[in-house]
Amino acid sequence: MIKNWRANHSGSDLDAHHFEFAEEIRTGVALFPVPVETAGTTRAMTANRLFAMPWYVPRAITVDELLIEVTSAGAGATYARLGIYNVGTNLYPGTLKLDGGTVLTDSNAVVSLAISQALTKGLYFLAVICSGTPTIRGWKPTWTPLGSRSNSLDFVTASVYIDSEDPTELPDPFGTPTADFHEGYGNYAISSLD
């Protein structure tokens, strides 16, 4: 499951100056968007609020699934829409890369969408918006390219959001964020290597 760099390169390639640790990606497991300090937290969703979390992709991959974990179910027939955005101006979400579709959030479970989206090396954003108010698994990042808020340097910014969006489709482009937000919402991806 794990790409073994030394096994896939000849002896002439074995130079530490060319080794990129971040390119070593385990396939078939859920990947966090950014390095995580704590993944055991939960986040109550706000209906019609679109969240986007930065996701650094260190090498070409194909995303096979998008998933979230519902820890406290929303009302009957509530759902979450999941997607991927390209990076835009000043490291905010830009154009829509993929609207993956919806998963029901009316029961406690890990719910996923099977997709097939090729991504090249670079920065992307994983997006989630809910039609109701379920609680989903969240995380606290140790690092993110979005930096820290200037008025409080005690934490990093893990996501941005826009209020009053329509959960029946993801906007393209993302638009101007309502605010930066401290903690991450639990979007994950499962990928295979290209």
Short mmCIF file of N, CA and C in Angstrom, two decimals:
data_model
loop_
_atom_site.label_atom_id
_atom_site.label_comp_id
_atom_site.label_asym_id
_atom_site.label_seq_id
_atom_site.Cartn_x
_atom_site.Cartn_y
_atom_site.Cartn_z
N MET A 1 0.81 -1.19 0.00
CA MET A 1 0.00 0.00 0.00
C MET A 1 0.85 1.27 0.00
N ILE A 2 1.99 1.28 0.67
CA ILE A 2 2.84 2.46 0.73
C ILE A 2 3.87 2.40 -0.38
N LYS A 3 3.98 3.46 -1.14
CA LYS A 3 5.01 3.51 -2.18
C LYS A 3 6.37 3.52 -1.51
N ASN A 4 7.22 2.59 -1.89
CA ASN A 4 8.56 2.52 -1.33
C ASN A 4 9.52 3.21 -2.28
N TRP A 5 10.00 4.38 -1.92
CA TRP A 5 10.83 5.20 -2.81
C TRP A 5 12.08 4.45 -3.22
N ARG A 6 12.74 3.81 -2.28
CA ARG A 6 13.98 3.14 -2.61
C ARG A 6 13.76 1.95 -3.54
N ALA A 7 12.63 1.28 -3.40
CA ALA A 7 12.36 0.12 -4.25
C ALA A 7 11.98 0.54 -5.66
N ASN A 8 11.53 1.77 -5.82
CA ASN A 8 11.06 2.23 -7.13
C ASN A 8 12.07 3.09 -7.86
N HIS A 9 13.28 3.19 -7.36
CA HIS A 9 14.31 4.00 -7.99
C HIS A 9 15.61 3.21 -8.07
N SER A 10 16.38 3.47 -9.08
CA SER A 10 17.67 2.79 -9.23
C SER A 10 18.68 3.39 -8.26
N GLY A 11 19.81 2.69 -8.10
CA GLY A 11 20.85 3.16 -7.19
C GLY A 11 21.34 4.56 -7.51
N SER A 12 21.35 4.94 -8.79
CA SER A 12 21.82 6.27 -9.16
C SER A 12 20.86 7.36 -8.70
N ASP A 13 19.60 6.99 -8.40
CA ASP A 13 18.62 7.96 -7.93
C ASP A 13 18.68 8.18 -6.43
N LEU A 14 19.39 7.32 -5.72
CA LEU A 14 19.36 7.36 -4.26
C LEU A 14 20.18 8.53 -3.73
N ASP A 15 19.63 9.71 -3.86
CA ASP A 15 20.29 10.94 -3.44
C ASP A 15 19.33 11.69 -2.53
N ALA A 16 19.72 11.93 -1.30
CA ALA A 16 18.84 12.59 -0.34
C ALA A 16 18.39 13.96 -0.81
N HIS A 17 19.14 14.59 -1.71
CA HIS A 17 18.75 15.90 -2.21
C HIS A 17 17.51 15.84 -3.09
N HIS A 18 17.18 14.68 -3.59
CA HIS A 18 16.02 14.53 -4.47
C HIS A 18 14.85 13.86 -3.78
N PHE A 19 15.05 13.40 -2.57
CA PHE A 19 13.99 12.71 -1.84
C PHE A 19 12.99 13.72 -1.30
N GLU A 20 11.73 13.55 -1.60
CA GLU A 20 10.66 14.42 -1.14
C GLU A 20 9.76 13.60 -0.23
N PHE A 21 9.95 13.75 1.08
CA PHE A 21 9.20 12.94 2.04
C PHE A 21 7.69 13.08 1.85
N ALA A 22 7.22 14.29 1.56
CA ALA A 22 5.78 14.53 1.43
C ALA A 22 5.17 13.75 0.27
N GLU A 23 5.98 13.32 -0.70
CA GLU A 23 5.45 12.56 -1.82
C GLU A 23 5.12 11.12 -1.46
N GLU A 24 5.52 10.70 -0.27
CA GLU A 24 5.22 9.35 0.18
C GLU A 24 3.80 9.35 0.74
N ILE A 25 2.86 8.85 -0.03
CA ILE A 25 1.45 8.87 0.35
C ILE A 25 0.96 7.43 0.45
N ARG A 26 0.34 7.11 1.57
CA ARG A 26 -0.26 5.79 1.72
C ARG A 26 -1.61 5.81 1.02
N THR A 27 -1.87 4.84 0.19
CA THR A 27 -3.14 4.79 -0.52
C THR A 27 -4.14 3.95 0.24
N GLY A 28 -5.43 4.17 -0.04
CA GLY A 28 -6.48 3.36 0.56
C GLY A 28 -6.87 3.74 1.97
N VAL A 29 -6.33 4.84 2.50
CA VAL A 29 -6.69 5.31 3.84
C VAL A 29 -7.14 6.76 3.75
N ALA A 30 -7.92 7.20 4.73
CA ALA A 30 -8.39 8.59 4.74
C ALA A 30 -7.23 9.53 5.04
N LEU A 31 -7.08 10.56 4.23
CA LEU A 31 -6.01 11.54 4.38
C LEU A 31 -6.59 12.85 4.89
N PHE A 32 -5.94 13.44 5.91
CA PHE A 32 -6.33 14.76 6.39
C PHE A 32 -5.85 15.80 5.38
N PRO A 33 -6.56 16.93 5.29
CA PRO A 33 -6.11 17.99 4.38
C PRO A 33 -4.76 18.59 4.77
N VAL A 34 -4.51 18.82 6.06
CA VAL A 34 -3.26 19.41 6.54
C VAL A 34 -2.79 18.62 7.76
N PRO A 35 -1.53 18.78 8.19
CA PRO A 35 -1.08 18.08 9.40
C PRO A 35 -1.98 18.41 10.60
N VAL A 36 -2.31 17.39 11.37
CA VAL A 36 -3.33 17.51 12.41
C VAL A 36 -2.74 17.31 13.80
N GLU A 37 -3.14 18.19 14.72
CA GLU A 37 -2.77 18.05 16.13
C GLU A 37 -3.74 17.13 16.83
N THR A 38 -5.04 17.35 16.62
CA THR A 38 -6.09 16.58 17.27
C THR A 38 -7.19 16.29 16.27
N ALA A 39 -7.55 15.02 16.14
CA ALA A 39 -8.63 14.66 15.23
C ALA A 39 -9.86 14.20 15.98
N GLY A 40 -9.81 14.15 17.30
CA GLY A 40 -10.90 13.60 18.08
C GLY A 40 -12.00 14.58 18.41
N THR A 41 -11.96 15.77 17.87
CA THR A 41 -12.97 16.77 18.17
C THR A 41 -14.14 16.64 17.20
N THR A 42 -15.22 17.32 17.51
CA THR A 42 -16.38 17.34 16.63
C THR A 42 -16.78 18.79 16.38
N ARG A 43 -17.51 19.01 15.30
CA ARG A 43 -17.93 20.35 14.91
C ARG A 43 -19.42 20.32 14.54
N ALA A 44 -20.19 21.17 15.20
CA ALA A 44 -21.60 21.31 14.83
C ALA A 44 -21.68 22.17 13.57
N MET A 45 -22.30 21.66 12.55
CA MET A 45 -22.42 22.38 11.29
C MET A 45 -23.52 23.44 11.38
N THR A 46 -23.35 24.50 10.63
CA THR A 46 -24.37 25.53 10.46
C THR A 46 -24.99 25.32 9.09
N ALA A 47 -26.30 25.23 9.04
CA ALA A 47 -26.98 25.00 7.76
C ALA A 47 -26.62 26.10 6.77
N ASN A 48 -26.39 25.70 5.52
CA ASN A 48 -26.13 26.62 4.40
C ASN A 48 -24.83 27.41 4.55
N ARG A 49 -23.89 26.91 5.33
CA ARG A 49 -22.57 27.54 5.47
C ARG A 49 -21.56 26.65 4.75
N LEU A 50 -20.90 27.21 3.75
CA LEU A 50 -19.93 26.47 2.94
C LEU A 50 -18.53 26.63 3.54
N PHE A 51 -17.95 25.52 3.98
CA PHE A 51 -16.59 25.50 4.52
C PHE A 51 -15.63 24.95 3.48
N ALA A 52 -14.41 25.48 3.48
CA ALA A 52 -13.35 24.95 2.61
C ALA A 52 -12.05 24.88 3.40
N MET A 53 -11.40 23.73 3.34
CA MET A 53 -10.16 23.48 4.06
C MET A 53 -9.03 23.29 3.06
N PRO A 54 -7.86 23.93 3.25
CA PRO A 54 -6.75 23.75 2.31
C PRO A 54 -6.23 22.32 2.36
N TRP A 55 -5.85 21.81 1.20
CA TRP A 55 -5.34 20.44 1.10
C TRP A 55 -4.14 20.45 0.16
N TYR A 56 -2.97 20.19 0.72
CA TYR A 56 -1.75 20.13 -0.08
C TYR A 56 -1.62 18.73 -0.66
N VAL A 57 -1.54 18.65 -1.98
CA VAL A 57 -1.36 17.38 -2.68
C VAL A 57 0.09 17.35 -3.16
N PRO A 58 0.95 16.51 -2.57
CA PRO A 58 2.38 16.55 -2.86
C PRO A 58 2.82 15.86 -4.14
N ARG A 59 1.90 15.15 -4.80
CA ARG A 59 2.24 14.46 -6.06
C ARG A 59 0.95 14.15 -6.79
N ALA A 60 1.05 13.74 -8.03
CA ALA A 60 -0.14 13.42 -8.81
C ALA A 60 -0.87 12.23 -8.18
N ILE A 61 -2.18 12.40 -7.96
CA ILE A 61 -3.01 11.35 -7.39
C ILE A 61 -4.36 11.34 -8.10
N THR A 62 -5.10 10.29 -7.87
CA THR A 62 -6.51 10.25 -8.24
C THR A 62 -7.30 10.09 -6.95
N VAL A 63 -8.22 11.01 -6.69
CA VAL A 63 -9.06 10.92 -5.50
C VAL A 63 -10.17 9.93 -5.81
N ASP A 64 -10.28 8.90 -4.97
CA ASP A 64 -11.26 7.84 -5.17
C ASP A 64 -12.52 8.04 -4.34
N GLU A 65 -12.39 8.72 -3.21
CA GLU A 65 -13.54 8.95 -2.33
C GLU A 65 -13.38 10.28 -1.60
N LEU A 66 -14.51 10.93 -1.33
CA LEU A 66 -14.59 12.05 -0.39
C LEU A 66 -15.46 11.56 0.76
N LEU A 67 -15.09 11.89 2.01
CA LEU A 67 -15.86 11.37 3.12
C LEU A 67 -15.86 12.30 4.32
N ILE A 68 -16.91 12.14 5.14
CA ILE A 68 -17.03 12.81 6.43
C ILE A 68 -17.56 11.78 7.41
N GLU A 69 -17.38 12.06 8.71
CA GLU A 69 -17.97 11.21 9.74
C GLU A 69 -19.02 12.01 10.48
N VAL A 70 -20.27 11.54 10.42
CA VAL A 70 -21.37 12.16 11.15
C VAL A 70 -21.36 11.57 12.56
N THR A 71 -21.19 12.43 13.57
CA THR A 71 -21.14 11.96 14.96
C THR A 71 -22.43 12.25 15.72
N SER A 72 -23.23 13.17 15.24
CA SER A 72 -24.55 13.45 15.79
C SER A 72 -25.46 13.81 14.62
N ALA A 73 -26.39 12.93 14.32
CA ALA A 73 -27.19 13.03 13.11
C ALA A 73 -28.03 14.30 13.06
N GLY A 74 -28.23 14.76 11.83
CA GLY A 74 -29.16 15.86 11.59
C GLY A 74 -30.57 15.30 11.47
N ALA A 75 -31.54 16.17 11.27
CA ALA A 75 -32.93 15.74 11.10
C ALA A 75 -33.05 14.89 9.84
N GLY A 76 -34.15 14.16 9.73
CA GLY A 76 -34.36 13.27 8.59
C GLY A 76 -34.13 13.95 7.25
N ALA A 77 -33.46 13.25 6.36
CA ALA A 77 -33.19 13.68 4.98
C ALA A 77 -32.22 14.86 4.87
N THR A 78 -31.54 15.24 5.95
CA THR A 78 -30.52 16.28 5.81
C THR A 78 -29.30 15.67 5.13
N TYR A 79 -28.57 16.51 4.44
CA TYR A 79 -27.43 16.00 3.66
C TYR A 79 -26.28 17.00 3.69
N ALA A 80 -25.12 16.49 3.28
CA ALA A 80 -23.94 17.33 3.09
C ALA A 80 -23.49 17.18 1.64
N ARG A 81 -23.06 18.27 1.06
CA ARG A 81 -22.49 18.25 -0.30
C ARG A 81 -20.98 18.42 -0.16
N LEU A 82 -20.22 17.58 -0.85
CA LEU A 82 -18.77 17.56 -0.76
C LEU A 82 -18.15 17.90 -2.10
N GLY A 83 -17.02 18.59 -2.08
CA GLY A 83 -16.37 18.94 -3.34
C GLY A 83 -14.93 19.36 -3.16
N ILE A 84 -14.32 19.74 -4.27
CA ILE A 84 -12.93 20.17 -4.31
C ILE A 84 -12.85 21.48 -5.10
N TYR A 85 -12.11 22.45 -4.55
CA TYR A 85 -11.86 23.73 -5.23
C TYR A 85 -10.38 23.85 -5.57
N ASN A 86 -10.09 24.52 -6.66
CA ASN A 86 -8.73 24.93 -6.99
C ASN A 86 -8.35 26.09 -6.08
N VAL A 87 -7.06 26.31 -5.90
CA VAL A 87 -6.61 27.46 -5.13
C VAL A 87 -6.81 28.72 -5.98
N GLY A 88 -7.21 29.81 -5.32
CA GLY A 88 -7.43 31.06 -6.03
C GLY A 88 -6.48 32.14 -5.54
N THR A 89 -6.91 33.38 -5.62
CA THR A 89 -6.10 34.54 -5.24
C THR A 89 -5.81 34.54 -3.74
N ASN A 90 -4.57 34.83 -3.38
CA ASN A 90 -4.13 34.97 -1.99
C ASN A 90 -4.46 33.74 -1.14
N LEU A 91 -4.34 32.56 -1.74
CA LEU A 91 -4.56 31.27 -1.08
C LEU A 91 -5.98 31.10 -0.53
N TYR A 92 -6.96 31.67 -1.23
CA TYR A 92 -8.35 31.39 -0.93
C TYR A 92 -8.87 30.42 -1.98
N PRO A 93 -9.99 29.74 -1.71
CA PRO A 93 -10.56 28.86 -2.73
C PRO A 93 -10.93 29.66 -3.97
N GLY A 94 -10.72 29.06 -5.13
CA GLY A 94 -11.01 29.73 -6.40
C GLY A 94 -12.12 29.02 -7.15
N THR A 95 -11.79 28.52 -8.35
CA THR A 95 -12.78 27.87 -9.19
C THR A 95 -13.08 26.46 -8.69
N LEU A 96 -14.27 26.01 -9.00
CA LEU A 96 -14.71 24.67 -8.60
C LEU A 96 -14.00 23.62 -9.44
N LYS A 97 -13.35 22.68 -8.79
CA LYS A 97 -12.71 21.56 -9.48
C LYS A 97 -13.69 20.40 -9.63
N LEU A 98 -14.44 20.11 -8.55
CA LEU A 98 -15.37 18.99 -8.56
C LEU A 98 -16.49 19.21 -7.55
N ASP A 99 -17.72 19.08 -8.01
CA ASP A 99 -18.87 18.96 -7.12
C ASP A 99 -19.13 17.46 -7.02
N GLY A 100 -18.74 16.85 -5.90
CA GLY A 100 -18.80 15.40 -5.77
C GLY A 100 -20.19 14.85 -5.55
N GLY A 101 -21.14 15.70 -5.13
CA GLY A 101 -22.49 15.23 -4.85
C GLY A 101 -22.77 15.27 -3.36
N THR A 102 -23.80 14.52 -2.95
CA THR A 102 -24.27 14.59 -1.57
C THR A 102 -24.21 13.24 -0.86
N VAL A 103 -24.12 13.33 0.47
CA VAL A 103 -24.24 12.17 1.36
C VAL A 103 -25.27 12.53 2.42
N LEU A 104 -26.06 11.55 2.86
CA LEU A 104 -27.03 11.79 3.92
C LEU A 104 -26.32 11.97 5.25
N THR A 105 -26.83 12.88 6.07
CA THR A 105 -26.26 13.13 7.39
C THR A 105 -27.29 12.88 8.48
N ASP A 106 -28.29 12.03 8.19
CA ASP A 106 -29.37 11.78 9.15
C ASP A 106 -29.15 10.54 10.00
N SER A 107 -27.92 10.00 10.00
CA SER A 107 -27.57 8.91 10.92
C SER A 107 -26.08 9.00 11.22
N ASN A 108 -25.68 8.46 12.35
CA ASN A 108 -24.27 8.50 12.76
C ASN A 108 -23.50 7.45 11.99
N ALA A 109 -22.56 7.89 11.16
CA ALA A 109 -21.78 6.96 10.33
C ALA A 109 -20.70 7.73 9.59
N VAL A 110 -19.70 6.98 9.09
CA VAL A 110 -18.78 7.54 8.11
C VAL A 110 -19.48 7.40 6.77
N VAL A 111 -19.70 8.52 6.09
CA VAL A 111 -20.39 8.51 4.81
C VAL A 111 -19.44 9.00 3.73
N SER A 112 -19.53 8.39 2.55
CA SER A 112 -18.56 8.73 1.51
C SER A 112 -19.20 8.75 0.14
N LEU A 113 -18.50 9.42 -0.76
CA LEU A 113 -18.86 9.49 -2.18
C LEU A 113 -17.75 8.86 -2.98
N ALA A 114 -18.07 7.90 -3.82
CA ALA A 114 -17.08 7.33 -4.73
C ALA A 114 -16.95 8.28 -5.92
N ILE A 115 -15.72 8.73 -6.18
CA ILE A 115 -15.45 9.63 -7.30
C ILE A 115 -14.18 9.16 -7.99
N SER A 116 -13.82 9.81 -9.05
CA SER A 116 -12.53 9.58 -9.70
C SER A 116 -12.07 10.92 -10.25
N GLN A 117 -11.25 11.61 -9.45
CA GLN A 117 -10.78 12.95 -9.82
C GLN A 117 -9.26 12.99 -9.78
N ALA A 118 -8.64 13.15 -10.94
CA ALA A 118 -7.18 13.28 -11.01
C ALA A 118 -6.78 14.67 -10.53
N LEU A 119 -5.73 14.74 -9.71
CA LEU A 119 -5.17 16.00 -9.24
C LEU A 119 -3.67 15.98 -9.46
N THR A 120 -3.13 17.11 -9.89
CA THR A 120 -1.69 17.24 -10.00
C THR A 120 -1.16 17.81 -8.69
N LYS A 121 0.14 17.83 -8.54
CA LYS A 121 0.76 18.38 -7.34
C LYS A 121 0.33 19.83 -7.17
N GLY A 122 -0.04 20.22 -5.94
CA GLY A 122 -0.43 21.59 -5.69
C GLY A 122 -1.38 21.73 -4.52
N LEU A 123 -1.93 22.91 -4.35
CA LEU A 123 -2.85 23.22 -3.27
C LEU A 123 -4.28 23.22 -3.79
N TYR A 124 -5.16 22.58 -3.05
CA TYR A 124 -6.59 22.52 -3.36
C TYR A 124 -7.35 22.79 -2.07
N PHE A 125 -8.66 22.85 -2.16
CA PHE A 125 -9.51 22.99 -0.98
C PHE A 125 -10.59 21.92 -1.01
N LEU A 126 -10.76 21.22 0.12
CA LEU A 126 -11.88 20.30 0.28
C LEU A 126 -13.03 21.11 0.85
N ALA A 127 -14.23 20.93 0.29
CA ALA A 127 -15.38 21.74 0.68
C ALA A 127 -16.52 20.88 1.20
N VAL A 128 -17.27 21.44 2.15
CA VAL A 128 -18.46 20.78 2.68
C VAL A 128 -19.50 21.85 3.02
N ILE A 129 -20.76 21.56 2.69
CA ILE A 129 -21.89 22.40 3.06
C ILE A 129 -23.03 21.46 3.43
N CYS A 130 -23.78 21.80 4.48
CA CYS A 130 -24.87 20.95 4.95
C CYS A 130 -26.21 21.65 4.80
N SER A 131 -27.24 20.84 4.54
CA SER A 131 -28.60 21.38 4.47
C SER A 131 -29.22 21.52 5.85
N GLY A 132 -28.62 20.89 6.85
CA GLY A 132 -29.12 20.94 8.22
C GLY A 132 -27.99 21.21 9.19
N THR A 133 -28.14 20.69 10.41
CA THR A 133 -27.17 20.98 11.46
C THR A 133 -26.62 19.72 12.13
N PRO A 134 -26.11 18.77 11.36
CA PRO A 134 -25.48 17.61 12.00
C PRO A 134 -24.16 18.02 12.63
N THR A 135 -23.63 17.15 13.46
CA THR A 135 -22.28 17.33 13.99
C THR A 135 -21.38 16.33 13.28
N ILE A 136 -20.22 16.81 12.81
CA ILE A 136 -19.29 15.92 12.11
C ILE A 136 -17.93 15.93 12.80
N ARG A 137 -17.15 14.91 12.52
CA ARG A 137 -15.79 14.81 13.07
C ARG A 137 -14.97 15.99 12.58
N GLY A 138 -14.23 16.60 13.47
CA GLY A 138 -13.38 17.73 13.12
C GLY A 138 -11.95 17.47 13.53
N TRP A 139 -11.11 18.44 13.34
CA TRP A 139 -9.70 18.33 13.68
C TRP A 139 -9.10 19.70 13.92
N LYS A 140 -8.00 19.70 14.61
CA LYS A 140 -7.26 20.92 14.89
C LYS A 140 -5.91 20.81 14.18
N PRO A 141 -5.57 21.74 13.29
CA PRO A 141 -4.33 21.61 12.53
C PRO A 141 -3.10 22.07 13.31
N THR A 142 -1.97 21.50 12.95
CA THR A 142 -0.70 21.99 13.50
C THR A 142 -0.09 23.04 12.58
N TRP A 143 -0.49 23.00 11.32
CA TRP A 143 0.06 23.91 10.32
C TRP A 143 -0.94 24.02 9.17
N THR A 144 -0.99 25.18 8.54
CA THR A 144 -1.81 25.37 7.36
C THR A 144 -1.24 26.52 6.55
N PRO A 145 -1.36 26.48 5.22
CA PRO A 145 -0.85 27.59 4.41
C PRO A 145 -1.64 28.88 4.61
N LEU A 146 -2.78 28.83 5.30
CA LEU A 146 -3.56 30.04 5.52
C LEU A 146 -3.02 30.90 6.64
N GLY A 147 -2.06 30.39 7.43
CA GLY A 147 -1.42 31.18 8.47
C GLY A 147 -2.28 31.38 9.70
N SER A 148 -1.91 32.36 10.51
CA SER A 148 -2.62 32.68 11.75
C SER A 148 -3.36 34.00 11.57
N ARG A 149 -4.40 34.17 12.35
CA ARG A 149 -5.09 35.46 12.35
C ARG A 149 -4.19 36.50 12.98
N SER A 150 -4.21 37.70 12.45
CA SER A 150 -3.32 38.75 12.95
C SER A 150 -3.74 39.25 14.32
N ASN A 151 -5.01 39.07 14.71
CA ASN A 151 -5.45 39.56 16.01
C ASN A 151 -5.28 38.54 17.13
N SER A 152 -4.86 37.31 16.79
CA SER A 152 -4.63 36.29 17.80
C SER A 152 -3.71 35.23 17.21
N LEU A 153 -2.48 35.20 17.66
CA LEU A 153 -1.49 34.30 17.08
C LEU A 153 -1.43 32.96 17.80
N ASP A 154 -2.44 32.63 18.62
CA ASP A 154 -2.38 31.40 19.38
C ASP A 154 -2.90 30.19 18.62
N PHE A 155 -3.34 30.37 17.40
CA PHE A 155 -3.78 29.23 16.61
C PHE A 155 -3.68 29.55 15.12
N VAL A 156 -3.76 28.51 14.32
CA VAL A 156 -3.70 28.69 12.87
C VAL A 156 -5.10 28.64 12.29
N THR A 157 -5.26 29.21 11.11
CA THR A 157 -6.53 29.20 10.41
C THR A 157 -6.62 27.95 9.56
N ALA A 158 -7.61 27.12 9.80
CA ALA A 158 -7.72 25.85 9.11
C ALA A 158 -8.73 25.87 7.97
N SER A 159 -9.65 26.81 7.99
CA SER A 159 -10.68 26.82 6.96
C SER A 159 -11.22 28.22 6.76
N VAL A 160 -11.94 28.40 5.68
CA VAL A 160 -12.67 29.63 5.41
C VAL A 160 -14.12 29.24 5.17
N TYR A 161 -15.03 30.20 5.31
CA TYR A 161 -16.42 29.86 5.03
C TYR A 161 -17.18 31.04 4.44
N ILE A 162 -18.29 30.68 3.80
CA ILE A 162 -19.23 31.64 3.24
C ILE A 162 -20.60 31.30 3.80
N ASP A 163 -21.33 32.29 4.30
CA ASP A 163 -22.68 32.08 4.80
C ASP A 163 -23.71 32.17 3.69
N SER A 164 -24.88 31.62 3.95
CA SER A 164 -26.06 31.74 3.08
C SER A 164 -25.84 31.21 1.68
N GLU A 165 -25.21 30.06 1.57
CA GLU A 165 -25.05 29.41 0.27
C GLU A 165 -26.14 28.37 0.09
N ASP A 166 -26.38 27.99 -1.14
CA ASP A 166 -27.39 26.99 -1.49
C ASP A 166 -26.73 25.61 -1.49
N PRO A 167 -27.16 24.68 -0.60
CA PRO A 167 -26.51 23.38 -0.55
C PRO A 167 -26.86 22.45 -1.71
N THR A 168 -27.72 22.89 -2.62
CA THR A 168 -28.06 22.02 -3.76
C THR A 168 -26.99 22.03 -4.84
N GLU A 169 -26.05 22.99 -4.77
CA GLU A 169 -24.92 23.01 -5.70
C GLU A 169 -23.80 23.85 -5.10
N LEU A 170 -22.57 23.52 -5.47
CA LEU A 170 -21.43 24.32 -5.01
C LEU A 170 -21.22 25.50 -5.95
N PRO A 171 -20.98 26.70 -5.41
CA PRO A 171 -20.79 27.87 -6.27
C PRO A 171 -19.47 27.78 -7.04
N ASP A 172 -19.46 28.35 -8.22
CA ASP A 172 -18.24 28.41 -9.04
C ASP A 172 -18.13 29.81 -9.64
N PRO A 173 -17.15 30.61 -9.16
CA PRO A 173 -16.10 30.30 -8.21
C PRO A 173 -16.62 30.32 -6.77
N PHE A 174 -15.71 30.05 -5.83
CA PHE A 174 -16.06 29.98 -4.40
C PHE A 174 -16.64 31.29 -3.92
N GLY A 175 -16.06 32.40 -4.30
CA GLY A 175 -16.54 33.71 -3.85
C GLY A 175 -15.71 34.25 -2.70
N THR A 176 -16.09 35.42 -2.21
CA THR A 176 -15.37 36.07 -1.12
C THR A 176 -15.79 35.46 0.20
N PRO A 177 -14.85 34.91 0.98
CA PRO A 177 -15.21 34.29 2.25
C PRO A 177 -15.84 35.29 3.22
N THR A 178 -16.83 34.82 3.98
CA THR A 178 -17.41 35.61 5.06
C THR A 178 -16.38 35.79 6.15
N ALA A 179 -15.63 34.72 6.43
CA ALA A 179 -14.62 34.78 7.49
C ALA A 179 -13.64 33.63 7.36
N ASP A 180 -12.46 33.82 7.97
CA ASP A 180 -11.54 32.72 8.20
C ASP A 180 -12.00 32.06 9.50
N PHE A 181 -11.69 30.81 9.66
CA PHE A 181 -12.13 30.09 10.84
C PHE A 181 -10.98 29.29 11.41
N HIS A 182 -10.94 29.18 12.72
CA HIS A 182 -9.81 28.58 13.43
C HIS A 182 -9.67 27.08 13.20
N GLU A 183 -10.71 26.30 13.33
CA GLU A 183 -10.57 24.86 13.32
C GLU A 183 -11.11 24.25 12.04
N GLY A 184 -10.68 23.04 11.78
CA GLY A 184 -11.06 22.36 10.56
C GLY A 184 -12.33 21.55 10.71
N TYR A 185 -13.05 21.45 9.63
CA TYR A 185 -14.20 20.56 9.56
C TYR A 185 -13.74 19.30 8.87
N GLY A 186 -14.29 18.18 9.27
CA GLY A 186 -13.73 16.88 8.95
C GLY A 186 -13.89 16.36 7.56
N ASN A 187 -13.37 17.04 6.57
CA ASN A 187 -13.32 16.48 5.22
C ASN A 187 -12.09 15.62 5.08
N TYR A 188 -12.24 14.49 4.44
CA TYR A 188 -11.12 13.59 4.20
C TYR A 188 -11.21 13.10 2.77
N ALA A 189 -10.11 12.56 2.28
CA ALA A 189 -10.09 12.00 0.93
C ALA A 189 -9.30 10.70 0.96
N ILE A 190 -9.72 9.76 0.12
CA ILE A 190 -8.98 8.52 -0.10
C ILE A 190 -8.51 8.56 -1.53
N SER A 191 -7.23 8.26 -1.75
CA SER A 191 -6.68 8.41 -3.10
C SER A 191 -5.86 7.21 -3.51
N SER A 192 -5.58 7.17 -4.80
CA SER A 192 -4.63 6.21 -5.36
C SER A 192 -3.57 7.02 -6.09
N LEU A 193 -2.40 6.43 -6.29
CA LEU A 193 -1.30 7.15 -6.92
C LEU A 193 -1.40 7.09 -8.43
N ASP A 194 -1.02 8.18 -9.09
CA ASP A 194 -0.97 8.20 -10.55
C ASP A 194 0.43 7.89 -11.02
#
